[in-house]
Structures are given as C-alpha cells and as structure tokens.
Coordinates of C-alpha atoms and ligand atoms in Angstrom, one line a residue:
X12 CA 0.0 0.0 0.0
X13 CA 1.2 3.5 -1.1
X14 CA 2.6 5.5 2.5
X15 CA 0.2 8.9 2.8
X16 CA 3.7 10.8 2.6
X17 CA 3.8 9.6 -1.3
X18 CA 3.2 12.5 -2.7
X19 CA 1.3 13.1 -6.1
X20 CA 5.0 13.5 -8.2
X21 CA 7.9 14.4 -7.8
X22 CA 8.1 18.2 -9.0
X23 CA 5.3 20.9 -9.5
X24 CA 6.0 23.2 -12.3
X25 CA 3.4 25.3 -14.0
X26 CA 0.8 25.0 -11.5
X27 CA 0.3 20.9 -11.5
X28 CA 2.3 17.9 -10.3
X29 CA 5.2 16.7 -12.7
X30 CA 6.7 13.6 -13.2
X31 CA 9.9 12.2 -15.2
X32 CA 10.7 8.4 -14.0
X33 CA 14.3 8.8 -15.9
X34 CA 15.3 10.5 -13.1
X35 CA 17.7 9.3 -10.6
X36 CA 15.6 8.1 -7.7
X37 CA 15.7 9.6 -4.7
X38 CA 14.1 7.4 -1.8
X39 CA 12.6 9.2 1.4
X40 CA 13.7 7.7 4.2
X41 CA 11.5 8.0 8.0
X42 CA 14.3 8.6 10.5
X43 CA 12.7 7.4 13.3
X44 CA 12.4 3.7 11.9
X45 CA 14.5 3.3 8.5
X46 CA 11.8 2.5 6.5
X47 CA 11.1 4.3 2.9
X48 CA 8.2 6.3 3.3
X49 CA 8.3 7.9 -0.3
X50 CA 10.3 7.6 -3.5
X51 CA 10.8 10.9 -6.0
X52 CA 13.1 11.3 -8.8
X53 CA 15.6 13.8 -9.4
X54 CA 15.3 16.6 -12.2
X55 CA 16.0 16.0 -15.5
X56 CA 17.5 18.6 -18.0
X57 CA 14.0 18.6 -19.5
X58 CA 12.3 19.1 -15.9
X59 CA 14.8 22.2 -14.9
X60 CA 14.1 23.2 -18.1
X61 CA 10.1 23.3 -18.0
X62 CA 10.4 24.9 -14.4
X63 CA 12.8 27.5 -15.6
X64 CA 10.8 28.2 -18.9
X65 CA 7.5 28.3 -17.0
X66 CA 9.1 30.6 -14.1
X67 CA 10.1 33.0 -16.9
X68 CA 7.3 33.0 -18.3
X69 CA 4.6 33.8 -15.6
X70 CA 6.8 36.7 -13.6
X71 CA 6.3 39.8 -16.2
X72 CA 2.6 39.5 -15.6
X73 CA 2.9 38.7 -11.7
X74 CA 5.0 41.7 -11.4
X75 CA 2.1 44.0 -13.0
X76 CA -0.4 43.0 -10.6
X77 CA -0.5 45.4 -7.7
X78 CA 1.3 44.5 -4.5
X79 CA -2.7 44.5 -3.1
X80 CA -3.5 42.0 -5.7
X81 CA -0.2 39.5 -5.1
X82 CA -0.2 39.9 -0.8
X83 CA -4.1 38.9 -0.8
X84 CA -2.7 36.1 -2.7
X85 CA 0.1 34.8 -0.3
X86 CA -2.6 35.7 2.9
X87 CA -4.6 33.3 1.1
X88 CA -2.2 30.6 1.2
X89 CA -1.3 31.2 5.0
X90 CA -5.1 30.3 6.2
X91 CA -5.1 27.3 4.4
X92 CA -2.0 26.4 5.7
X93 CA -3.4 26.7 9.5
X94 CA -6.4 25.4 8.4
X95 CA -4.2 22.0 7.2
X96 CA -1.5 22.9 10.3
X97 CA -2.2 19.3 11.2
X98 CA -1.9 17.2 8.3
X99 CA 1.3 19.4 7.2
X100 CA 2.8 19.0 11.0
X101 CA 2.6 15.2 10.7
X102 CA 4.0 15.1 6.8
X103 CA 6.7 17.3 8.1
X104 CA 7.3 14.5 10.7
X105 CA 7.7 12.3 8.4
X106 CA 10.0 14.1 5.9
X107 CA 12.3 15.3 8.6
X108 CA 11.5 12.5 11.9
X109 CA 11.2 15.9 14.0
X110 CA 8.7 15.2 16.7
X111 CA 5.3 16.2 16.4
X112 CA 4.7 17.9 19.6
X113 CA 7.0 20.7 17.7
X114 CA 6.4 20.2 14.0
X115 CA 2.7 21.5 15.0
X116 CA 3.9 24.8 16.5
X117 CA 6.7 25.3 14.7
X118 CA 6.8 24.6 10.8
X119 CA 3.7 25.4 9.0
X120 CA 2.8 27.6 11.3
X121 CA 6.4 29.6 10.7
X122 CA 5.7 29.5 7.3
X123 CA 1.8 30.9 7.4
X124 CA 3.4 33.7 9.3
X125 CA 6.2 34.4 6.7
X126 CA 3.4 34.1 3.8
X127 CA 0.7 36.3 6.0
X128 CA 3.4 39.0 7.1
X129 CA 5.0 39.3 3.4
X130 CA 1.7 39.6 2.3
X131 CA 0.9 42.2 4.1
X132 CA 3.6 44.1 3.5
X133 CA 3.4 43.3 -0.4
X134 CA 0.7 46.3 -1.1
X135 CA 3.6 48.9 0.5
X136 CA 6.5 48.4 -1.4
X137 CA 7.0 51.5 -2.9
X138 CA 9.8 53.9 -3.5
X139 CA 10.9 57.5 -2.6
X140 CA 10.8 61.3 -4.2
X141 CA 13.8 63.4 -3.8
X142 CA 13.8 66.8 -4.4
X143 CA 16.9 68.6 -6.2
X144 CA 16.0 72.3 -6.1
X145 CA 13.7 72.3 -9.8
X146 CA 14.5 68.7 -10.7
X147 CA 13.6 65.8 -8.6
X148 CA 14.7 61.8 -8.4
X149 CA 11.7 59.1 -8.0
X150 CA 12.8 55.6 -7.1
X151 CA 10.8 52.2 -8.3
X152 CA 11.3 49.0 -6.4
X153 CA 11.2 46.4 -8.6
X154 CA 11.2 42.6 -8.8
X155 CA 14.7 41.1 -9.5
X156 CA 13.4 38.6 -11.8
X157 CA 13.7 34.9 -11.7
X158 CA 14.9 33.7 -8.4
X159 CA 15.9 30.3 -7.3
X160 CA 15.7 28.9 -3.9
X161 CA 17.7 26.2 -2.4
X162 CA 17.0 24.4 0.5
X163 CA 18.8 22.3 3.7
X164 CA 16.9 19.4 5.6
X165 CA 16.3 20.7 8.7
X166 CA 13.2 23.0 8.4
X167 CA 11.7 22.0 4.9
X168 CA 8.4 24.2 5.0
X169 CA 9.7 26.8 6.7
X170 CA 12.7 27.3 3.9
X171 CA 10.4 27.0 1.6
X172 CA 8.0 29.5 2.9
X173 CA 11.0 31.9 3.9
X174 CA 12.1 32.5 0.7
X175 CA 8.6 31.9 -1.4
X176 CA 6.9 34.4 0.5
X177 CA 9.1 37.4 0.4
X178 CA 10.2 36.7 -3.5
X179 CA 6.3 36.3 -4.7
X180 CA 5.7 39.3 -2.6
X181 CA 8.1 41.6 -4.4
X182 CA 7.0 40.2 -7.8
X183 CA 9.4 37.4 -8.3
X184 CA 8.4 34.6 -10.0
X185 CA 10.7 31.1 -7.9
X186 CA 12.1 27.7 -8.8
X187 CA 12.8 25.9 -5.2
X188 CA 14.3 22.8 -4.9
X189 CA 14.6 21.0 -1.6
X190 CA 16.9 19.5 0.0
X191 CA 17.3 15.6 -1.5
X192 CA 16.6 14.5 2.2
X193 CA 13.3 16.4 2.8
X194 CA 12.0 16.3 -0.5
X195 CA 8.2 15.9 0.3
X196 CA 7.0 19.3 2.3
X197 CA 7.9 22.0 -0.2
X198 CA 5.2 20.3 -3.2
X199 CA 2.7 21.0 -0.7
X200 CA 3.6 24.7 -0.4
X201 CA 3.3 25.0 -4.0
X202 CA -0.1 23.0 -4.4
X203 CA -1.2 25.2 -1.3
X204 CA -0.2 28.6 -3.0
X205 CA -1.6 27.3 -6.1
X206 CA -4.9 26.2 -4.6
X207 CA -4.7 30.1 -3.1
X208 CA -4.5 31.4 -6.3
X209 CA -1.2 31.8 -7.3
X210 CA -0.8 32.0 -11.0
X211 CA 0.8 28.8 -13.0
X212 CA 4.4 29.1 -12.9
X213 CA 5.5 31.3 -9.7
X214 CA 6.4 29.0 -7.8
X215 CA 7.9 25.3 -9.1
X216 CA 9.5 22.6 -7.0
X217 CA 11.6 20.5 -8.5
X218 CA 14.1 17.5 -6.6
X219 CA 17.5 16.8 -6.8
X220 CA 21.1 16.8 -5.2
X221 CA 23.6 19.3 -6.0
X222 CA 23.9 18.9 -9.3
X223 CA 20.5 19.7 -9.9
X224 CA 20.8 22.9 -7.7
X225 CA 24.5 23.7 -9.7
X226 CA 22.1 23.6 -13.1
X227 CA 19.4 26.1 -11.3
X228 CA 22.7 28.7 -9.9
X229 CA 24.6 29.1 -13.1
X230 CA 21.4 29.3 -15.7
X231 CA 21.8 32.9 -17.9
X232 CA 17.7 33.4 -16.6
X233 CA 18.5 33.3 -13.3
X234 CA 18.6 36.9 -11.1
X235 CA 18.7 35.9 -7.7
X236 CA 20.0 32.1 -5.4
X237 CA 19.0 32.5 -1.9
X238 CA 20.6 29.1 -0.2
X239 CA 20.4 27.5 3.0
X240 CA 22.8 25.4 3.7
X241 CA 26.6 24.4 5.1
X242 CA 29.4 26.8 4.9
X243 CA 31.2 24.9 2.3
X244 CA 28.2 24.4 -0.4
X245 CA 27.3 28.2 0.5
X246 CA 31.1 28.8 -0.7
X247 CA 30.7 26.7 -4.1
X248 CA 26.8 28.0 -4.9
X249 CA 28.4 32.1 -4.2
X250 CA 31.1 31.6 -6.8
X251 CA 29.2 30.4 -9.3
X252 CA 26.4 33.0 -8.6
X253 CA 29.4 35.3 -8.4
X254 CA 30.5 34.2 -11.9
X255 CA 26.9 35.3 -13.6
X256 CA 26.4 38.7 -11.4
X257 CA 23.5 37.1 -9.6
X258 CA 22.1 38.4 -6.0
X259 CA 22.9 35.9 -3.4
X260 CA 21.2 35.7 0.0
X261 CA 23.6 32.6 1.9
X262 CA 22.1 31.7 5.1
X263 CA 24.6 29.1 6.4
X264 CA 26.1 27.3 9.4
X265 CA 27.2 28.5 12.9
X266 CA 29.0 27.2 15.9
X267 CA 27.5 30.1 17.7
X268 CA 28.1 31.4 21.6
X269 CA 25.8 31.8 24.2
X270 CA 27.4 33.0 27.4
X271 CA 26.2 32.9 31.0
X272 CA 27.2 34.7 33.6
X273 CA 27.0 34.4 37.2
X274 CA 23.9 36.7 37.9
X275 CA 22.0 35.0 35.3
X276 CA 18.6 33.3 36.6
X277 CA 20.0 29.4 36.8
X278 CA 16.8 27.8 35.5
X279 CA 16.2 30.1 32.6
X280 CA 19.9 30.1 31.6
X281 CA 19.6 26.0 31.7
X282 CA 16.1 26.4 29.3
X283 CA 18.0 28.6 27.1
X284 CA 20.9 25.9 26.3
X285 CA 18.1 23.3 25.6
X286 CA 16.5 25.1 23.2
X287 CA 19.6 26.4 22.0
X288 CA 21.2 22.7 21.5
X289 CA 18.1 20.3 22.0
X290 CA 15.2 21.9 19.7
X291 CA 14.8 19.6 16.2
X292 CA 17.5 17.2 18.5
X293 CA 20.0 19.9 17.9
X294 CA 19.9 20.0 13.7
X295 CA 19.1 23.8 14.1
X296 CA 21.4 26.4 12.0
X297 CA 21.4 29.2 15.2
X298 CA 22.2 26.9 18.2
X299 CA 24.3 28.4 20.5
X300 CA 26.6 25.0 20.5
X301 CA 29.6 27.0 22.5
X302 CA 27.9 27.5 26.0
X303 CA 30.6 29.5 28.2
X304 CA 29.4 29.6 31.4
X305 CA 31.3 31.6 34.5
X306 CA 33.3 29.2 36.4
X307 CA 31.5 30.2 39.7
X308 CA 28.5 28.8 38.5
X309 CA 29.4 26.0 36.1
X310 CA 28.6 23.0 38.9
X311 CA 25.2 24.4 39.9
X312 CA 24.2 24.8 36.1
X313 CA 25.6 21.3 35.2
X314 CA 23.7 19.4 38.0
X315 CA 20.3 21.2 36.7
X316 CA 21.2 20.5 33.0
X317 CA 22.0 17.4 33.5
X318 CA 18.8 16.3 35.3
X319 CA 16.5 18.1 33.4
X320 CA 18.4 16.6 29.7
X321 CA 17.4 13.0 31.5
X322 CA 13.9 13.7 31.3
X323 CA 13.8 14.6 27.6
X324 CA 11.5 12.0 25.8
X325 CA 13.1 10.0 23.1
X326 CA 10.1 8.1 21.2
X327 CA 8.1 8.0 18.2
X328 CA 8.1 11.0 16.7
X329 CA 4.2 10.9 15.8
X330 CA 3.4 10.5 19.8
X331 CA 2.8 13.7 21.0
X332 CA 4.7 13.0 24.3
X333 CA 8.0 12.8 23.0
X334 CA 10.2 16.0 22.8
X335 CA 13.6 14.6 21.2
X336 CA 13.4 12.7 17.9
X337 CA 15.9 10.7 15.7
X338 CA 19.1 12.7 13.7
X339 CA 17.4 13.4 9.7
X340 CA 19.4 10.2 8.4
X341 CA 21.5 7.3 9.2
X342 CA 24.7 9.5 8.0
X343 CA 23.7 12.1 10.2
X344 CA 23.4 10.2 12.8
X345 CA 27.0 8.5 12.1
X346 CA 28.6 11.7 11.6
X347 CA 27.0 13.3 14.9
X348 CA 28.5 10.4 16.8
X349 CA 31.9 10.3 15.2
X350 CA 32.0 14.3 16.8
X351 CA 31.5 12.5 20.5
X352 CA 33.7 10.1 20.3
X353 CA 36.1 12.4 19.5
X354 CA 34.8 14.6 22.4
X355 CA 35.7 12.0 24.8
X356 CA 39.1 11.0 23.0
X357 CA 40.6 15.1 23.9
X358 CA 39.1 14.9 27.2
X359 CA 36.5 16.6 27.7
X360 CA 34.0 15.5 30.5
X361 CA 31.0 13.7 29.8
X362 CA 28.0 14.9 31.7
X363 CA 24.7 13.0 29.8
X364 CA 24.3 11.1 26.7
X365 CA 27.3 10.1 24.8
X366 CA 25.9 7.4 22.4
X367 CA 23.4 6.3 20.4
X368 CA 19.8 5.2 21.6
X369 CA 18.9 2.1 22.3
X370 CA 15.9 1.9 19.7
X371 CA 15.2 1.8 16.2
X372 CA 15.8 4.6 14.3
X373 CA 18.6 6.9 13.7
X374 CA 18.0 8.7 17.6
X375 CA 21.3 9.8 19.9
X376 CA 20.9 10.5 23.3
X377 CA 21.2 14.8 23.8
X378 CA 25.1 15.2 24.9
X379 CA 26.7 17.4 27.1
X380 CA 30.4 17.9 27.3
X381 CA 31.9 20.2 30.5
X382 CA 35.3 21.0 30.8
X383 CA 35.3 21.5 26.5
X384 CA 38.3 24.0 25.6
X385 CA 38.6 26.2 22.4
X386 CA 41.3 23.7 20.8
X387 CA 38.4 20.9 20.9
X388 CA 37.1 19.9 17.7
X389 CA 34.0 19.8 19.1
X390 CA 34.3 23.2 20.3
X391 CA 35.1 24.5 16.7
X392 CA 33.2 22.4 14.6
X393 CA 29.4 22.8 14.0
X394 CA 27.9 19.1 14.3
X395 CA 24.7 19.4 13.4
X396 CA 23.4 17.3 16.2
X397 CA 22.5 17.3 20.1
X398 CA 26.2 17.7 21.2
X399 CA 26.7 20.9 23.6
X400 CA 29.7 21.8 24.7
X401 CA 30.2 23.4 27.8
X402 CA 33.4 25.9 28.2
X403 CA 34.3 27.8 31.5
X404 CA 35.2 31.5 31.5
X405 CA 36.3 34.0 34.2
X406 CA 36.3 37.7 32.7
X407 CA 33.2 39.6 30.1
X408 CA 36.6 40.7 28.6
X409 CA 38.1 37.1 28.0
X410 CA 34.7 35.5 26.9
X411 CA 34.0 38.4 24.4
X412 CA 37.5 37.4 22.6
X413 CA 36.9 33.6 22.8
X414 CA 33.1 33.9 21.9
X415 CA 34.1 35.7 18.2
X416 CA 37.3 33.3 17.8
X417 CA 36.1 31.5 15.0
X418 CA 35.1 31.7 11.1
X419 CA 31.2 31.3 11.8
X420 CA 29.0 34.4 12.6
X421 CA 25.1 33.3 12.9
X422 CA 24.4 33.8 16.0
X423 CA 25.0 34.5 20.1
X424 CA 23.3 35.1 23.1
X425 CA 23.8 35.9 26.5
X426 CA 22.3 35.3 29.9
X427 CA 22.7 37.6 32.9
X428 CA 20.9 40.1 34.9
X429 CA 22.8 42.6 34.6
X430 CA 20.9 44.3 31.1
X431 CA 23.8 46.7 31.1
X432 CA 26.3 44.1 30.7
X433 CA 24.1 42.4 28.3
X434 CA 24.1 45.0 26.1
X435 CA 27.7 45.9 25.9
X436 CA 28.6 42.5 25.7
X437 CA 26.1 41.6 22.9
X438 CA 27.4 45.0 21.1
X439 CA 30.6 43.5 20.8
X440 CA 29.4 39.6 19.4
X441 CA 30.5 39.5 15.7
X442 CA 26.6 37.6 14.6
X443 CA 23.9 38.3 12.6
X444 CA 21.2 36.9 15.3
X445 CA 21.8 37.6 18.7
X446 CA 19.5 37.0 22.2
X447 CA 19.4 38.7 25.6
X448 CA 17.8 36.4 28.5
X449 CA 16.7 33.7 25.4
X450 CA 17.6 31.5 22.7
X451 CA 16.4 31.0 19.1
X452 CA 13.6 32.8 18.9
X453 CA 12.9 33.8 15.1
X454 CA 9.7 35.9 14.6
X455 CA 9.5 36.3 10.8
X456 CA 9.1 40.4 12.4
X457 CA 13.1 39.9 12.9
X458 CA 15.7 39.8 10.4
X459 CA 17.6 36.5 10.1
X460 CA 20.8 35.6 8.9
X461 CA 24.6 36.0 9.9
X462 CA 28.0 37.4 9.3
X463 CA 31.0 36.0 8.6
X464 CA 31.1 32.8 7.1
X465 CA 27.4 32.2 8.1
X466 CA 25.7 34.0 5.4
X467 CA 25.4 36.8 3.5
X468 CA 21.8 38.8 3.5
X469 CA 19.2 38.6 5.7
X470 CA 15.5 36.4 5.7
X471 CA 12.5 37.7 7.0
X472 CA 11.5 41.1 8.5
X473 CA 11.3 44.4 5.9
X474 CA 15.3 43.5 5.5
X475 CA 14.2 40.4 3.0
X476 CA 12.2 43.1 0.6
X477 CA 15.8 44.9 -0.2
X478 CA 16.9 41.0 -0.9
X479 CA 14.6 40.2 -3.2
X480 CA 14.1 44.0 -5.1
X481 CA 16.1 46.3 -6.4
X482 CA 15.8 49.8 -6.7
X483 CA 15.5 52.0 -10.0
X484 CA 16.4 55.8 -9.7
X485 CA 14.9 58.3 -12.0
X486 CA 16.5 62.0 -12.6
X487 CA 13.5 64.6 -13.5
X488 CA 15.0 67.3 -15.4
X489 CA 12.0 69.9 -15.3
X490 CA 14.7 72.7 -17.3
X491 CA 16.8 72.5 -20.4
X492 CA 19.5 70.9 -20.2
X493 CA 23.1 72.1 -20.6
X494 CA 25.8 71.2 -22.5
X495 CA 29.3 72.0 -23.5
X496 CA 29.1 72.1 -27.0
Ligands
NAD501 N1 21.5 29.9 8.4 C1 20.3 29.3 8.2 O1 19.3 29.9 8.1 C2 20.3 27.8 8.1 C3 19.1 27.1 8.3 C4 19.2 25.7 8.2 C5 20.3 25.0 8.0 N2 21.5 25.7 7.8 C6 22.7 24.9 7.6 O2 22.5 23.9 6.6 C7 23.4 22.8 6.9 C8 22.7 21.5 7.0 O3 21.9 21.4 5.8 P1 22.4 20.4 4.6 O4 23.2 19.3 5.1 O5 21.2 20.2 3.8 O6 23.3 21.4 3.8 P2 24.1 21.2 2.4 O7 25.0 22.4 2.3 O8 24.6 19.8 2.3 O9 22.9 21.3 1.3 C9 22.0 22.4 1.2 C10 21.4 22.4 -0.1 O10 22.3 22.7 -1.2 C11 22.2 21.8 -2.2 N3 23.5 21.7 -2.9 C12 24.6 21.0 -2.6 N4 25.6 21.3 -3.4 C13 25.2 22.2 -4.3 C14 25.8 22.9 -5.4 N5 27.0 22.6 -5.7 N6 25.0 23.8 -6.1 C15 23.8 24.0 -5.7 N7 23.1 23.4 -4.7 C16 23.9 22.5 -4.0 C17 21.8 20.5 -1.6 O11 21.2 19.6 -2.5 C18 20.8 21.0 -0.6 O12 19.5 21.3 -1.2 C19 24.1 23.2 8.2 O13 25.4 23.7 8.0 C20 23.2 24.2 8.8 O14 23.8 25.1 9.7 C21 21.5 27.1 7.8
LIG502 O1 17.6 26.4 11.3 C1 16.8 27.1 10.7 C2 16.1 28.3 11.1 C3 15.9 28.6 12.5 C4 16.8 29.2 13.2 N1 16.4 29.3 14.5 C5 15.3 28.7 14.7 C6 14.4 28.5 15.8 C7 13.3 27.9 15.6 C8 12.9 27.4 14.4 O2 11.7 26.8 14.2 C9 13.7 27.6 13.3 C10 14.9 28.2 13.4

C-alpha cells in the first residue's frame, strides 16, 4: 500500500504535479524507523528546463499586478495552511523524523506567518521622491526577476516559505528545490499557493542533489539564489552566482556562543541551552553550540542540565509525548556520533548522553560535554546534532574574545541580569542573530541571517524586501538641459 507521505510526483511546475521516471531516484527515508516512506526522482535537464521556462514566463505579468493583488494572494495561502496545520505538522514528521509535539507549533505555522506578514507588506513596497531644487529623483522597487531557492533538511516548510513568501511578494516569479533528504513538504507549499490562487508558474518545485541545484545557480535566466545550507556548499553555490552577477542571499552554518554569567537566573539560563542545543534534536542552523558559562556557577548549572536533559522523551516522533526525535538520516546520525567520540578522545568531560539510543531509528541520546576548551574539535566544529559543549570562563573581557574566535557568525546570546552588561557584551558579538535572557527565537518580524562565514543577507522582516528587489532611480530634469558644446 502506497505511505500517505507519497506524494502526487515528484516536482510541481506550472501549477500541476510533474513527473519524469528517468530521473535518478531519490528514496525518502523515515528517520525514526529506516523504512522508505516515499520515492521521488531527481530533475531531469528537461524538468529544470520546463520549471525555468514556465518561471520565466509567468513573472512579467505577476510583477504587474499590484502589491494589493499579489499579498491577498500569499494571505490566502497562510489560512489554508493553518487550516491544514495538522496534516502538514505530521507530513513534516515524516520528511524530517522531527517530533510532532514541535512540527505542530513550529513549521507550517512559521511558514503561514512568513506568507501572511510578506503579504501584508506586499501592497507597500513603494519607493521614494527626492527633491533637487527644480528637478527631482523618483525611485521604483522592482522585482529582480527569476529567483531560485535552495533548501537544507532541517526546516523543509519553513525554507520554503521563507524564501517563497518574500520573493512572490516583491514580484518574483521562484524555482525551489529542496533538499534531496526532505524532499516531500515544499510540493505542498506549491499546491497550497496554487490552490490560493497563485498564477501557473511562480512558484515550481523540482528535486534533486547538488547537481541539480549547480544547473538552477549558473542558468543565464537566473537573477537571484537565496541558499540554506553548510558553509562549504554556501562557498561553491556564491562563486558560481558570483560568476553570472547574480544576488545571493547565503544563510549558512554557525557554531555560535551563548554565554552565562554568574547573575544570570539558573533555570532560565539552563532552558535557554536546551533550546539552544536540544530543539529539532539539535539539527538547528542558530544553536548556541559553545555554551561558556562563568566558572563560579558552572557546577550548579551542570547538576540542573543534567537532570532536566534525563527527562527529555526520546520516542516515536508521531506520539505527541515525545520532545527529542531521531538525527534526519542514518549519515547524520554517524557523523553526529563520530563528533562525541572524538569529544571523549581530547578529554572533555561527559556529563549525559554520549551514544546512540537504544531503539530503532537513527535517535542519539542529547550530549553534554563540560570542561570543552577552544582547541576541541567539538568546540570548533558545528555538528549538526545534540552535542553541547560546555566551556568555563572568568572575565566579560576574556569570553567576548573567545566567543568571536572563529570563522562562523550566525548567532549568540547571552544570559545575565545585569541588562547593562548584556548589552555591551552583545554589542561586541561579531553575529547576525543575537539574544538577551533567550535562545532561538525567530519571529519572521526579525531579520535573520549571519555574518562571517554564516551567510550573506538577511531572511525575514522588511530587511528580506531589499533581498529580493532592487531599486530604479529616475532624474527629473524639469529645465533645459546644458551642455558644452
Ligand atoms: N542559516 C540558516 O538559516 C540555516 C538554516 C538551516 C540550515 N542551515 C545549515 O545547513 C546545513 C545543513 O543542511 P544540509 O546538510 O542540507 O546542507 P548542504 O549544504 O549539504 O545542502 C544544502 C542544499 O544545497 C544543495 N547543494 C549541494 N551542493 C550544491 C551545489 N554545488 N550547487 C547548488 N546546490 C547544492 C543540496 O542539494 C541542498 O539542497 C548546516 O550547516 C546548517 O547550519 C543554515
Ligand atoms: O535552522 C533554521 C532556522 C531557525 C533558526 N532558529 C530557529 C528556531 C526555531 C525554528 O523553528 C527555526 C529556526
């Protein structure tokens, strides 16, 4: 019997479900037991083609419609989405293995706000006048063009809400393909903004590993690549955008700081390194993976880590008790665990976790390392799983310098009480996304992205409009115009 995560086909171009069997198969595998849930193929040269083609096609007469016309549009697509929150939750489940209890507050709904907000901002999008004594400039914002996004595993309806919502918005027309993992959640985006009204063509899916994604970058019709993904693949897909002139927006990887000092409230500073190293069992971009924590307090916060990591519930994804699920894939999962073995091979002192779960499925026990220093691999590395790392510090000067020691630049945060001190210090973190009191919160209100290696541009907020438009400038002469000859 077919799984109810099959989907329809395996791309949707021009406003209906595509299929081309020649493709290389791509089978979807459910983390949490092993088995294959789903099967798509990759693009074909023909299917990028039809997706470009049809993209192409539809955005001259999207980008006439008034901003009015185009945000009722994407606010049309974020009720239905609530409306379905349930049945995209669990299919999110089962694309990524990411429990339940948070696929349902945390995906669709993430991605109805970024379709709802950029909708609503869609009818505003205007530009400026600017006087010059007699004459006068006007400025147009206008669509870049054709814009491809490119997704990572981790949050598949949320990427591809994050970058579908803005680019439609600013009268872009998109071709988004998903990560090969996750393939499943961004079709029903598309058949969702169809269903909403979108016009044929706007927004195509198509699957496929990097090669398929190296076809999308370096085509002549292609204006804008927003990725999310690693560092290295953010490096490759820049150049060759680089190479054609193309507007990038790179939102990458981190091995971001969160700091805690001594005044800090104990059991809100502990919360804050869960969700900062737990959430999506730790296979989120932002986590703050470096905790330093002042070496007056380190005991008292590792005794209350500690106990309240042993009562996460490791389980079945789709039971809405459990609150830590499996690692995206087997290689994931291999990889994650290589990273702690090395942690306990350069010493560093295991507190909880430390190997794999005893269950089916690709699930590792949340890990946390004290004692880590900054010459750890696992202190420099971002793993992509639930590994924390826990370093000690004595002075604000001393962690400042360690905290921005390294190539990444997403994020940091910091917990104290002292809203002074958390300001200067936070002044002085070298990332894109920072918290005070909190960790990873990321209202589509607030502009995401990092600096550094982690990214170049910014999702969400008004900052994703300047991402996805550009600006035309227009001199009025209103007298004749002089020359010298
Ligand atoms: N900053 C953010 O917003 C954010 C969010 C989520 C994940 N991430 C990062 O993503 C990484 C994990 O995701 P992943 O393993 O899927 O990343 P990845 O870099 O392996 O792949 C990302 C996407 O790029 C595609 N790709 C690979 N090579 C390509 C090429 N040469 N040309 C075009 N496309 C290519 C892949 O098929 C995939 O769709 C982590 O480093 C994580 O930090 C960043
Ligand atoms: O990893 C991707 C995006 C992201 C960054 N921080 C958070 C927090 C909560 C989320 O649901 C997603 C993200």
């Amino acid at each position: 019997m077919t799984h109810p995560a099959q989907p329809t086909a395996s791309h949707f171009i021009n406003g209906a479900y595509v299929e081309d069997t020649s493709g290389t198969e791509i089978p979807v595998i459910y983390a949490a037991t092993g088995e294959r849930i789903a099967t798509v193929h990759a693009a074909t040269p023909d299917i990028v083609e039809q997706a470009l083609s049809s993209a192409k096609a539809a955005q001259k007469e999207w980008a006439k419609m008034t901003g009015t016309e185009r945000g009722r549009i994407l606010r049309r697509a974020a009720d239905i989405i609530r409306d379905r929150n349930h049945e995209l939750s669990v299919l999110e489940t089962y694309d990524t293995g990411k429990p339940l209890q948070e696929t349902l507050v945390a995906d669709a709904t993430s991605g109805a706000d970024a379709l709802e907000y950029f909708g609503g901002l869609a009818g505003s999008l205007t530009g400026e006048h600017i006087p010059m004594g007699e004459d006068w400039v006007y400025t147009v914002r206008e669509p870049l063009g054709l814009c491809v996004g490119i997704g990572a595993w981790n949050y598949p309806t949320q990427i591809a809400c994050w970058k579908g919502a803005p680019a439609l918005a600013c009268g872009n027309a998109m071709v988004f393909k998903p990560s090969e993992t996750t393939p499943l959640c961004a079709l029903k985006v598309a058949e969702i903004l169809h269903e909403a009204g979108l016009p044929a063509g706007l927004y195509n899916v198509i699957q496929g590993m990097g090669e398929v994604g190296g076809a999308l970058v370096t085509d002549p019709r292609v204006d804008k690549v927003s990725l999310t993904g690693s560092v290295p693949t953010g490096k490759k897909v820049y150049a060759a955008a680089a190479s054609g002139m193309k507007h990038v927006t790179m939102e990458l990887g981190g091995k971001s700081p969160l700091i805690i000092f001594d005044d800090a409230d104990i059991d809100n500073a502990v919360g804050g390194a869960i969700n900062g190293n737990f959430y999506s069992s730790g296979q989120v971009c932002s986590n703050g993976t470096r905790v330093f924590v002042h070496k007056n307090i380190k005991e008292e916060f590792l005794k209350s880590l500690a106990e309240r990591t042993n009562n996460a519930i490791l389980g079945n994804p789709l039971d809405e008790e459990t609150n830590f699920g499996p690692m995206v894939t087997e290689n994931q999962m291999n990889i994650v665990l290589g990273y702690i073995e090395k942690g306990k091979a350069e010493g560093a002192r295991l507190i909880c976790g430390g190997e794999r779960a005893d269950m089916d499925g690709y699930y590792i026990k949340p890990t946390v390392f004290a004692d880590v220093t900054d010459d750890m691999v696992i202190a420099q590395e971002e793993i992509f799983g639930p590994v924390m790392a826990v370093l000690d510090f004595e002075t604000e000067e001393e962690v400042i310098a360690r905290a921005n020691a390294t190539e990444f630049g997403l994020s940091a945060g910091v917990f104290t009480n002292d809203l002074s001190r958390a300001h200067r210090v936070i002044g002085q973190m070298e990332a894109g996304s920072c918290f005070i009191n909190s960790y990873n919160d990321a209202p589509v209100e607030a502009p995401f992205g990092g600096v550094k290696a982690s990214g170049v541009g910014r999702e969400n907020s008004k900052e994703a409009i300047n991402h996805f438009s550009q600006v035309k400038s227009v001199y009025v002469r209103m007298g004749d115009v002089e020359a010298a000859f």
